[in-house]
Short mmCIF file of C-alpha atoms and ligand atoms in Angstrom, two decimals:
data_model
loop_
_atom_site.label_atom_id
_atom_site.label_comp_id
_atom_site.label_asym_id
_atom_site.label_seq_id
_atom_site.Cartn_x
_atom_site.Cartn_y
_atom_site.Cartn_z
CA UNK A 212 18.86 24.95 15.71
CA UNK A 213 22.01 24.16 13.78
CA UNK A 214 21.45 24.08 9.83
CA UNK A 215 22.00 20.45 7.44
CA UNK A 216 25.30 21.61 6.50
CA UNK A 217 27.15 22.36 9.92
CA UNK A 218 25.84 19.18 11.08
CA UNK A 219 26.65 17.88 8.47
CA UNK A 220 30.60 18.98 8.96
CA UNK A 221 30.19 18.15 13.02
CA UNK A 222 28.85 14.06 12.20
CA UNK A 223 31.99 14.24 9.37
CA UNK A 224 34.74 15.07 12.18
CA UNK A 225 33.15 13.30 15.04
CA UNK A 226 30.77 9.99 13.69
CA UNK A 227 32.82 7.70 12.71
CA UNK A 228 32.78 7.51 8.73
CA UNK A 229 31.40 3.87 8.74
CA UNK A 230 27.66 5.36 9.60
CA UNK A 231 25.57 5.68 6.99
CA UNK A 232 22.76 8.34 6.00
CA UNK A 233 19.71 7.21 4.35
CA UNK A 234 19.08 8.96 0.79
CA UNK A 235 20.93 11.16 -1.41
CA UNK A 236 19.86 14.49 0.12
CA UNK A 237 20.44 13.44 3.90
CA UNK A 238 16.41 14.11 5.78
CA UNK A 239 17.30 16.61 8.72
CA UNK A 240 14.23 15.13 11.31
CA UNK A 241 13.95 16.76 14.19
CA UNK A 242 10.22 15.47 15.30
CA UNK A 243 8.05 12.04 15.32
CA UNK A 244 4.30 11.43 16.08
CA UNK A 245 2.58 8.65 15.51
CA UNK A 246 3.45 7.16 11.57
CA UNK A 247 4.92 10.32 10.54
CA UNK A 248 8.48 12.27 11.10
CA UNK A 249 8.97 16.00 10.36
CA UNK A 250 12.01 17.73 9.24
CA UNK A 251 13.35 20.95 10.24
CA UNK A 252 11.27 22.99 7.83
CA UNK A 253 8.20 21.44 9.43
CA UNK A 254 7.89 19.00 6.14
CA UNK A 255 5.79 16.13 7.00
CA UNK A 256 7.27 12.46 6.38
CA UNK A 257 4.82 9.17 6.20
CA UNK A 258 7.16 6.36 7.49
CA UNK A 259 6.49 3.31 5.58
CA UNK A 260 10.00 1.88 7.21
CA UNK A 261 10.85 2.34 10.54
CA UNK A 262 9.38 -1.38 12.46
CA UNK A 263 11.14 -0.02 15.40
CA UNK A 264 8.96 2.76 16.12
CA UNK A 265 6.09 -0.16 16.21
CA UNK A 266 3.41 1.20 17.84
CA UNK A 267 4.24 4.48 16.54
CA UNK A 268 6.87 7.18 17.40
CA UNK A 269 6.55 8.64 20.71
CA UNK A 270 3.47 6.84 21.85
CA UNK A 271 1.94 8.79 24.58
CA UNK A 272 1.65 5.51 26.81
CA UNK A 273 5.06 4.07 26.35
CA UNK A 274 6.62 7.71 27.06
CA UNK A 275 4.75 8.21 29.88
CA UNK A 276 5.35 4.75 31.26
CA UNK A 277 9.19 5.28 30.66
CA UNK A 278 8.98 8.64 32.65
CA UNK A 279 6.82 7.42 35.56
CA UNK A 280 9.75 4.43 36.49
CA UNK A 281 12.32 7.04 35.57
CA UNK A 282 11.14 9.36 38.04
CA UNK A 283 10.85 6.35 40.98
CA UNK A 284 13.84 4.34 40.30
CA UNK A 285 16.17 2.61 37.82
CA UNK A 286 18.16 0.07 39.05
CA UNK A 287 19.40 -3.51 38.07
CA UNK A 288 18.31 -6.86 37.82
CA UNK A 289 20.41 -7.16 41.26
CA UNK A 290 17.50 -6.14 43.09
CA UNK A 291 14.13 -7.32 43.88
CA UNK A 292 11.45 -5.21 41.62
CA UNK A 293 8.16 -5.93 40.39
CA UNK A 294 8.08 -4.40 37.21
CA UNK A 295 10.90 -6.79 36.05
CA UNK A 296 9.08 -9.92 37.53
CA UNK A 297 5.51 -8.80 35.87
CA UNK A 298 7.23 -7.78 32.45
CA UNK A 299 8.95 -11.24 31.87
CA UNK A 300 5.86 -12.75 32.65
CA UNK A 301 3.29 -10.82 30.56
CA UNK A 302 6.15 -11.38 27.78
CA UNK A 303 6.77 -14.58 28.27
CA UNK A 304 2.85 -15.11 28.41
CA UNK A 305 2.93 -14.29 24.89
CA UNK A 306 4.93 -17.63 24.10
CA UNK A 307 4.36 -21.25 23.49
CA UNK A 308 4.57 -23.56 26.71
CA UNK A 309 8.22 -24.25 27.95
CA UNK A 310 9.58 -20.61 26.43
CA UNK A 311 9.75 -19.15 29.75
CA UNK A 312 12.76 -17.79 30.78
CA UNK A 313 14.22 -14.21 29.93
CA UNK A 314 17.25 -12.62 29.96
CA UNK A 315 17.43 -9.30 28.93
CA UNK A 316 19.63 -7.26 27.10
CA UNK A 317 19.76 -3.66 24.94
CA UNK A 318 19.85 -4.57 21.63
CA UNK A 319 19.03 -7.40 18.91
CA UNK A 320 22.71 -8.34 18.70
CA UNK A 321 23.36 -8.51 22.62
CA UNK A 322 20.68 -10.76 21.98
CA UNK A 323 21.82 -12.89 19.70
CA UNK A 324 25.17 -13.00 21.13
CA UNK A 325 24.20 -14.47 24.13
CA UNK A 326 21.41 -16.95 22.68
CA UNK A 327 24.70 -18.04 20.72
CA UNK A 328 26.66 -18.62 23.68
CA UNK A 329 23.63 -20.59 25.12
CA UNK A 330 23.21 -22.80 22.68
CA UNK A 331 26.79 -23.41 21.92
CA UNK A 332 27.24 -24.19 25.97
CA UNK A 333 24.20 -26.39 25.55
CA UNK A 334 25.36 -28.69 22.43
CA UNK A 335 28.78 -28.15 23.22
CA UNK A 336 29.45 -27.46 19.67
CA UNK A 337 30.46 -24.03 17.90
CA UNK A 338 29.27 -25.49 14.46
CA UNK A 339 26.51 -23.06 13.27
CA UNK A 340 23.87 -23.08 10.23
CA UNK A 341 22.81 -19.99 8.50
CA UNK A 342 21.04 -18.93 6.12
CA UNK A 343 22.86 -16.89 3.13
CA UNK A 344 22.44 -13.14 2.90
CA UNK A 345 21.20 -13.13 6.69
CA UNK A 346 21.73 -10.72 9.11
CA UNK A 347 22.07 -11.38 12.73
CA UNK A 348 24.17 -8.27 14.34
CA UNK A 349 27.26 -6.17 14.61
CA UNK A 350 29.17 -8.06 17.18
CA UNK A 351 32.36 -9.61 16.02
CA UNK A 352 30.47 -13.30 16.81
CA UNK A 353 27.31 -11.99 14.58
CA UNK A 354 29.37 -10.92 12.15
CA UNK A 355 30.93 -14.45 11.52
CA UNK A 356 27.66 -15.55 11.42
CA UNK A 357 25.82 -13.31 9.17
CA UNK A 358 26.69 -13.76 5.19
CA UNK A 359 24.94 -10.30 4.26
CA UNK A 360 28.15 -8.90 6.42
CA UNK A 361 31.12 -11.60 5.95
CA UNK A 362 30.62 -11.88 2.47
CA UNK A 363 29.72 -8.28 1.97
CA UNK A 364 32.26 -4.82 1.05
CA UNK A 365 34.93 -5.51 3.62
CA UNK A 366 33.62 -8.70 5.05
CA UNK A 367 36.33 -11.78 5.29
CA UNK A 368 34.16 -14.69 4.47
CA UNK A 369 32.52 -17.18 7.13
CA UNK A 370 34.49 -19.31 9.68
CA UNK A 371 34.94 -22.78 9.13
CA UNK A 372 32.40 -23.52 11.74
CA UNK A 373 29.89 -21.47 9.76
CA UNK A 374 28.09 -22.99 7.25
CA UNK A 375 25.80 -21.25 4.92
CA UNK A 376 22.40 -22.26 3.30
CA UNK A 377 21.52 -21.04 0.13
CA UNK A 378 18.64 -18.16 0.49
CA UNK A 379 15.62 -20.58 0.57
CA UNK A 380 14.19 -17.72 -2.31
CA UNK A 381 11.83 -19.30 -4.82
CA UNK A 382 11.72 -16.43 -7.61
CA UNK A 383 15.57 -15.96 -7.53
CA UNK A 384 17.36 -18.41 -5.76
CA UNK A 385 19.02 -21.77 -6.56
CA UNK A 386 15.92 -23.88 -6.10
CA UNK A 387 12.69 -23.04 -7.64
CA UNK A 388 9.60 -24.59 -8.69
CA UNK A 389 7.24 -27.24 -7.05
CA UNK A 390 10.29 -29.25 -5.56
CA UNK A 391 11.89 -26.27 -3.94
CA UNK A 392 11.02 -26.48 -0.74
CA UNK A 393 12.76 -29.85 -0.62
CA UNK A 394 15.86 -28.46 -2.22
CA UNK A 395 16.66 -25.99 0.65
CA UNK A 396 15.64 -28.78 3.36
CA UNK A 397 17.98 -30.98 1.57
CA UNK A 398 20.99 -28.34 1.72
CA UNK A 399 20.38 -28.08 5.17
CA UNK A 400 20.95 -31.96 5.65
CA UNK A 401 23.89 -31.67 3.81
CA UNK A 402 25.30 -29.22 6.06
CA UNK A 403 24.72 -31.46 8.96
CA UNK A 404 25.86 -34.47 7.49
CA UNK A 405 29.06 -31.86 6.81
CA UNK A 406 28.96 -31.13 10.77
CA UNK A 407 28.83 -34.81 12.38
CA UNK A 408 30.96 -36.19 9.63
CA UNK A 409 33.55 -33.14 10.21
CA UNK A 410 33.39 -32.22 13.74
CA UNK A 411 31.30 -35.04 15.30
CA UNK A 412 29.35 -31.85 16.59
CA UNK A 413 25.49 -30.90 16.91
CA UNK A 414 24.61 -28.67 14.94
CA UNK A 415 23.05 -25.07 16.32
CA UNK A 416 20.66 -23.63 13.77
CA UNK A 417 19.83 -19.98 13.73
CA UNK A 418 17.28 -18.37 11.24
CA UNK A 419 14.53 -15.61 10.87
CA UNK A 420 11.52 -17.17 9.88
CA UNK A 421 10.77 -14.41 7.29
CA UNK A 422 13.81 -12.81 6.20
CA UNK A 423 14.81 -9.44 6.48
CA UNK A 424 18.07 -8.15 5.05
CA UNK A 425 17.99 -11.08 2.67
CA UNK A 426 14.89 -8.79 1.55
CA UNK A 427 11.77 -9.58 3.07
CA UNK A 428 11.96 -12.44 1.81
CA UNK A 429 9.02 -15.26 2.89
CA UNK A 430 10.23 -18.83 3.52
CA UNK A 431 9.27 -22.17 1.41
CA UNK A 432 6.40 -24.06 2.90
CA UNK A 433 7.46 -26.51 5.16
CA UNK A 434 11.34 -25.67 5.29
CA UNK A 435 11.43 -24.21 8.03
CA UNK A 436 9.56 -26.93 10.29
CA UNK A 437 11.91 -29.69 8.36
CA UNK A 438 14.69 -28.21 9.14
CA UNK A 439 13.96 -27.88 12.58
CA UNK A 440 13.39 -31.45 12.49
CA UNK A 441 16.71 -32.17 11.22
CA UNK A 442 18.49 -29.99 13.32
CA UNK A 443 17.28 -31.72 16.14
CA UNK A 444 17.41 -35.30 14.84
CA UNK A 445 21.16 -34.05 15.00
CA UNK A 446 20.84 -33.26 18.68
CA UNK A 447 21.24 -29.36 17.69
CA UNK A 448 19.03 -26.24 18.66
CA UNK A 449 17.27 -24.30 16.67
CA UNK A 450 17.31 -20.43 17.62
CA UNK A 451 13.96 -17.93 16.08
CA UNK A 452 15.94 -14.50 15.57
CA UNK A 453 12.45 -12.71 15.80
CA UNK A 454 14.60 -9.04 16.25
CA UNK A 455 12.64 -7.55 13.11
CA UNK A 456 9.43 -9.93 13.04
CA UNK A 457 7.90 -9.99 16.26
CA UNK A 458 5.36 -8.13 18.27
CA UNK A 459 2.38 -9.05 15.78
CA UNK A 460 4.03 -7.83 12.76
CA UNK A 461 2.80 -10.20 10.89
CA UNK A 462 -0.49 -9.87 11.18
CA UNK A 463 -1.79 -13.54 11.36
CA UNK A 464 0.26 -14.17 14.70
CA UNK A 465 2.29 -12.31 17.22
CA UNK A 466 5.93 -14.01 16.28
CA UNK A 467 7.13 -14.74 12.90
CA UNK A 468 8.34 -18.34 13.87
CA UNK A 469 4.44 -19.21 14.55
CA UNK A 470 3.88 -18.66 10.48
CA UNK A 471 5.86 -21.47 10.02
CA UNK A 472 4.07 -23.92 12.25
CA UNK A 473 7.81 -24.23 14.52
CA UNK A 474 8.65 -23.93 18.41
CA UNK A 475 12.23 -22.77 18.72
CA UNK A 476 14.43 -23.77 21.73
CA UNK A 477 15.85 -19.81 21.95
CA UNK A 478 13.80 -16.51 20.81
CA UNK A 479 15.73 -13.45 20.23
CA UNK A 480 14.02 -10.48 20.38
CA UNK A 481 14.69 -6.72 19.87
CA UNK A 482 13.71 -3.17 17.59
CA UNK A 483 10.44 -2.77 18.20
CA UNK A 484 10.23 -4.79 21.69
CA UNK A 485 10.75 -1.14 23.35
CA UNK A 486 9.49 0.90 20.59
CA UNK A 487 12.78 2.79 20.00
CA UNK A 488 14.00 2.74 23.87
CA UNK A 489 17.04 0.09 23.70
CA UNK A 490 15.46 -2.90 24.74
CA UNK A 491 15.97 -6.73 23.79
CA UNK A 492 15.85 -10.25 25.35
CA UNK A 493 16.54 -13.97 24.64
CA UNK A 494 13.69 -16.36 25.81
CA UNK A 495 14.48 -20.12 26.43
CA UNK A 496 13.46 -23.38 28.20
CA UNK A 497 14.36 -24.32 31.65
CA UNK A 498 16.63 -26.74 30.44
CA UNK A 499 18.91 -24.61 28.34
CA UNK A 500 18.27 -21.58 30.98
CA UNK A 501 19.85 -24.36 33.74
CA UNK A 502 22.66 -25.71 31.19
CA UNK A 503 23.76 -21.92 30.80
CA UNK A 504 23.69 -21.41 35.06
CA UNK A 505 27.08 -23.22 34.99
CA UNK A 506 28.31 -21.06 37.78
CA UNK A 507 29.54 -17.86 36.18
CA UNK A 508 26.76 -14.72 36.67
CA UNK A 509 25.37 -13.57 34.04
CA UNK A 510 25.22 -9.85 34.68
CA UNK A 511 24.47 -6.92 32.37
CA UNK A 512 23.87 -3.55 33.80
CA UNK A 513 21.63 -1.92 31.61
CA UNK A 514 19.66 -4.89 30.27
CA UNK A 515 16.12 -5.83 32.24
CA UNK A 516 16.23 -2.16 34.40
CA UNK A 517 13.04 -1.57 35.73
CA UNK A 518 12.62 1.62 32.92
CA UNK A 519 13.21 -0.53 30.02
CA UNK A 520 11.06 -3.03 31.25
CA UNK A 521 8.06 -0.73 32.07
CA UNK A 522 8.56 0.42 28.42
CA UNK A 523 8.36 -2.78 26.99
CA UNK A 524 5.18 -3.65 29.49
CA UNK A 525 3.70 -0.70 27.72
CA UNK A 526 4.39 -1.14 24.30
CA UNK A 527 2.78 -5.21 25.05
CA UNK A 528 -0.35 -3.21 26.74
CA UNK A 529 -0.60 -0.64 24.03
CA UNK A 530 -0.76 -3.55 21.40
CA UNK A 531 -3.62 -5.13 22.89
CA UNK A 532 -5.22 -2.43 23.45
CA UNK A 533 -5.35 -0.73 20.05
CA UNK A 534 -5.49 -4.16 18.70
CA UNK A 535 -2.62 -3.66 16.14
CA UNK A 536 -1.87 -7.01 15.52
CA UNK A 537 -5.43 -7.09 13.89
CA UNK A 538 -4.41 -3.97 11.87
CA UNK A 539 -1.12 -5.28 10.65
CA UNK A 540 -3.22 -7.87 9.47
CA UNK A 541 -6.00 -6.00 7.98
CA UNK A 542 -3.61 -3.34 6.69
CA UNK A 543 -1.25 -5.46 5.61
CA UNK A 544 -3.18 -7.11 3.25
CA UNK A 545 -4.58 -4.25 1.59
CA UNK A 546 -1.68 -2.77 1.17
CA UNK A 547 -0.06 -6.42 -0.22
CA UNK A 548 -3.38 -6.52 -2.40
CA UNK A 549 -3.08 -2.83 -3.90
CA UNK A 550 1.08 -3.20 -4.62
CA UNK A 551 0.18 -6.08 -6.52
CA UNK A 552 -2.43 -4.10 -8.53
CA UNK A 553 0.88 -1.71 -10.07
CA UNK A 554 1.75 -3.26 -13.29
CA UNK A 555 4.80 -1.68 -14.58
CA UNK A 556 7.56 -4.61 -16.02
CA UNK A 557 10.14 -3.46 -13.23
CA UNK A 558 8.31 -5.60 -10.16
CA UNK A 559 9.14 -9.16 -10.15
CA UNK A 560 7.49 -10.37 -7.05
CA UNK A 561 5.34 -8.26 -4.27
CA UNK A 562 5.34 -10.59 -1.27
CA UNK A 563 5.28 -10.74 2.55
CA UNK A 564 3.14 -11.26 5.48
CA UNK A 565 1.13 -8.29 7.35
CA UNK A 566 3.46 -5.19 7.78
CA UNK A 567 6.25 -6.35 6.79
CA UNK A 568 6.31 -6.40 2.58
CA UNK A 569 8.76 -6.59 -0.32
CA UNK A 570 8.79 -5.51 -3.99
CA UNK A 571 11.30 -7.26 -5.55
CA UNK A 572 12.64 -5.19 -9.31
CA UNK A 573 14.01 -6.84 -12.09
CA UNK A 574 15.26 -5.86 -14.81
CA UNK A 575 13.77 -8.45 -17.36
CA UNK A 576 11.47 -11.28 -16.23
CA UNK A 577 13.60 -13.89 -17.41
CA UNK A 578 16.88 -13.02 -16.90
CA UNK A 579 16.09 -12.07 -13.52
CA UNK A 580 18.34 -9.04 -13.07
CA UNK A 581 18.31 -7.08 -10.25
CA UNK A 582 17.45 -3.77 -11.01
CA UNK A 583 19.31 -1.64 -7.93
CA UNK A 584 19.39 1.43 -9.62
CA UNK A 585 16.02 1.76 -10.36
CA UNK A 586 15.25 0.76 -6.54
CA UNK A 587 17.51 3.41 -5.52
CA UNK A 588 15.97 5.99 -7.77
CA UNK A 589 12.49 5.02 -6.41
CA UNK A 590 13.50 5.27 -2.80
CA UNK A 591 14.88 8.79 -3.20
CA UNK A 592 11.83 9.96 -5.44
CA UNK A 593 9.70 8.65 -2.97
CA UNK A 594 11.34 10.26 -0.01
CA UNK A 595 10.91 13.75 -2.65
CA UNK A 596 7.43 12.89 -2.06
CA UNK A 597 7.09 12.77 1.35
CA UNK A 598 7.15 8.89 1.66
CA UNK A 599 10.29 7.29 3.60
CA UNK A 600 11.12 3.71 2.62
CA UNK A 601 14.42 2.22 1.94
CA UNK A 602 16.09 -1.07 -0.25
CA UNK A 603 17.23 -4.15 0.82
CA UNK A 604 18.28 -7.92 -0.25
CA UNK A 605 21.97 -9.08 -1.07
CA UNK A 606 21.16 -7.13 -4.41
CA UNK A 607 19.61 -3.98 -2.74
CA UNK A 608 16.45 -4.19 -5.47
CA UNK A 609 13.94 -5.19 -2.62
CA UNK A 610 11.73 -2.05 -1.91
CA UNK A 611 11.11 -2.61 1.90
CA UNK A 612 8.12 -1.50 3.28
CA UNK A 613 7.87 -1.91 7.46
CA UNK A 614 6.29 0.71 9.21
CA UNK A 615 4.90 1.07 12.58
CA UNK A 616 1.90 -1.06 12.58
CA UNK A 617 -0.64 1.82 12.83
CA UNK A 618 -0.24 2.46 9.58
CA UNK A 619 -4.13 2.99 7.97
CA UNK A 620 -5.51 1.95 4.57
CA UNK A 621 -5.51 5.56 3.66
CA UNK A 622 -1.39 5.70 4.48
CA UNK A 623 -1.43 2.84 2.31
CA UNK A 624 -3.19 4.45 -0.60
CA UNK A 625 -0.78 7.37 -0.11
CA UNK A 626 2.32 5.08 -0.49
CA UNK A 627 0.74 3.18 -3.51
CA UNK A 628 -0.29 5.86 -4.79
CA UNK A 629 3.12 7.79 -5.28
CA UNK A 630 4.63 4.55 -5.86
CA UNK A 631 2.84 3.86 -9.16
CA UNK A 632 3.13 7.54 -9.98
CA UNK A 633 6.94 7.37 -9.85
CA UNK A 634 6.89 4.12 -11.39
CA UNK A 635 5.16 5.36 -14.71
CA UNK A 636 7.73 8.29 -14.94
CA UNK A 637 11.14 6.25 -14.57
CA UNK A 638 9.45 4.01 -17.69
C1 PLP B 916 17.27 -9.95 12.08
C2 PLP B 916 18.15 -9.05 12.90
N1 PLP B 916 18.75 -9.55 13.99
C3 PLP B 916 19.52 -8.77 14.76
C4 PLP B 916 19.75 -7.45 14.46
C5 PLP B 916 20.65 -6.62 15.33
O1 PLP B 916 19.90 -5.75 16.10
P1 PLP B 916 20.55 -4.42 16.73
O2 PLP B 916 20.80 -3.48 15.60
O3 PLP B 916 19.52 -3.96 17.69
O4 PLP B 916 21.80 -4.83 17.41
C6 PLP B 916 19.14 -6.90 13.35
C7 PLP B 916 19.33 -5.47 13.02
O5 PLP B 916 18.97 -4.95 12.00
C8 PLP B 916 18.32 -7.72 12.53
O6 PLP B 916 17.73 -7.24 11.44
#
């Protein structure tokens, strides 16, 4: 086995220098089973961050499953094949009414990329709401449309046809208080007045309903559904980027946009949908599905192969049957519960829905200053002790904790329990 420092030198001369490596001293893993990863030393790693390993890493069934169709056949959507046929609909059985069709693709930005260039084809209009500090890919179009990139080290701004809501975040943001809510709906009519006034264009309006990179961040009550009402007042289409959310992360319902009482017109999907085997899809209507048939093929040769789909038909099956959205749920909560029991004056807010929390650090409760260096310090001290989680937010002082959703109430304890250790030595 080669040692941390050769491969170190290899990834220097060959990986482009753009990569990054999570923590300070880089983790050498070589093995993953279940919650946990182990280095090369045979050190054992809880991981409270990975939601792409969702129903854990290496799941017998979804391994299996991938090997079984491996071993018969992997083709393209080009053919005739049952697995793809029974996968889109078990998936697509997992939507609201009239979300029906799939078209599948390997990763959350593929995704999004295309659900872009169906709902641009469909309102005929390039002119695109955000929110700020979102992420939405690495493509060159996601790019232009995600402000944690464009306006981030070495990003050049948004595109004129870009236009960017403040983060709808009540502790730090722009709006807060009882009227918030209403604040962030009311930027969003702004930005559509901005559109029709400008352009004459619809607007199309893309958004995770519980934010990731802008640091798990949970939306207003009621701005999400209002703004979908806007958006399509304006004859625009409003598109659930689900990529980090989905899959009964949240506990209380299998998709994030569901927490927010919304139907979208175009679900992107992704991460965990395959459980770490590149796997991702955009669901739609009939109607936008039949817009976007405007007689050039859509083709992709990897996306919907009969081995990626009998993955994801697994990793569906294996949530049912261990009944893990019911565990993010129940876990989720405890865990929520038992972070908010840590009193030490660097956490501003703990928030989030089932497995998928935030603990926001500030430096003083009324300035409200991020505290990123104490986030970072955590994160590594953490990792010392044998707990992997990571930082996010535009200010990186969001501890982010998203693991596979078999985590237990005693992995909890474990990660609360170091947590508030580590806290009480940095005071
Ligand atoms: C919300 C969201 N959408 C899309 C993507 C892009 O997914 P991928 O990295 O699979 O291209 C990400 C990746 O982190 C994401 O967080």
């Amino acid at each position: 086995m080669l040692d941390i420092k050769t491969i170190q030198s290899l990834r220097k001369r060959h990986l482009g220098p753009s990569f990054s490596v999570s923590y300070q001293e880089p983790l050498h893993i070589v093995r993953g089973e279940e919650q946990y990863l182990f280095d090369a030393e045979g050190k054992r790693y809880l991981d409270a961050v990975n939601n792409i390993q969702h129903v854990g890493h290496c799941h017998p069934v979804v391994v299996e499953a991938a090997q079984q169709q491996y071993e018969k056949l992997n083709t393209n959507t080009r053919y005739l094949n049952e697995t793809i046929v029974n996968y889109a609909k078990t998936l697509t059985d997992k939507l609201p009414n009239g979300l029906d069709v799939c078209f599948f693709t390997n990763s959350g930005s593929e995704a999004n990329d295309l659900a872009l260039r169906m709902a641009r084809l469909y309102t005929q209009s390039k002119q695109t709401i955000v929110l700020d500090a979102a992420y939405h890919g690495n493509l060159s179009s996601l790019i232009e449309i995600s402000p944690y990139k464009h306006d981030g080290p070495g990003g050049a701004g948004a595109p004129d046809f870009v236009h960017t809501i403040p983060m709808p975040d009540l502790y730090r943001g722009k709006h807060r208080g009882e009227d918030a809510s209403t604040g962030y709906v009311n930027e969003v009519q702004t930005a559509i007045d901005y559109i029709q006034q400008k352009d004459g264009g619809k607007p199309v309006f893309i958004a995770e309903s519980l934010m990731g990179c802008g640091g798990q961040l949970v939306l207003p009550e009621g701005f999400l559904k209002k703004s979908f009402e806007l958006v399509r007042q304006a004859g625009g289409i409003c598109i659930a980027d689900e990529v980090q959310i989905g899959f009964g992360r949240m506990g209380s319902h299998f998709w994030g946009f569901e927490t927010c009482d919304v139907t979208p017109d175009i679900v992107t999907m992704g991460k965990s949908m395959g459980n770490g085997h590149p796997l991702s899809a955009v669901v739609t209507t009939r109607e936008i599905a039949e817009v976007f048939n405007n007689g050039m093929e859509y083709f992709n040769s990897f996306g919907g192969n009969p081995v990626s789909c009998a993955v994801g038909h697994a990793v569906l099956n294996v949530i049912e049957d261990e009944d893990l959205q019911h565990n993010a749920l129940d876990v989720g909560n405890y865990l929520l519960n038992e972070l908010n029991k840590i009193n030490h004056p660097l956490i501003g807010e703990v928030r989030g829905l089932g497995l998928f929390i935030g603990v926001e650090l500030v430096n003083d409760h009324h300035t409200l200053v991020p505290a990123e260096k104490e986030a970072n310090t955590i994160v590594n001290r953490m990792k010392e002790a044998g707990i992997l989680m990571s930082t996010d937010g535009p200010d990186h002082n969001v501890l982010k904790i998203k693991p596979p959703i078999i985590f237990t109430r005693e992995n909890a304890d474990e990660l609360v329990f170091n947590l508030t250790s580590i806290f009480k030595e940095i005071s």
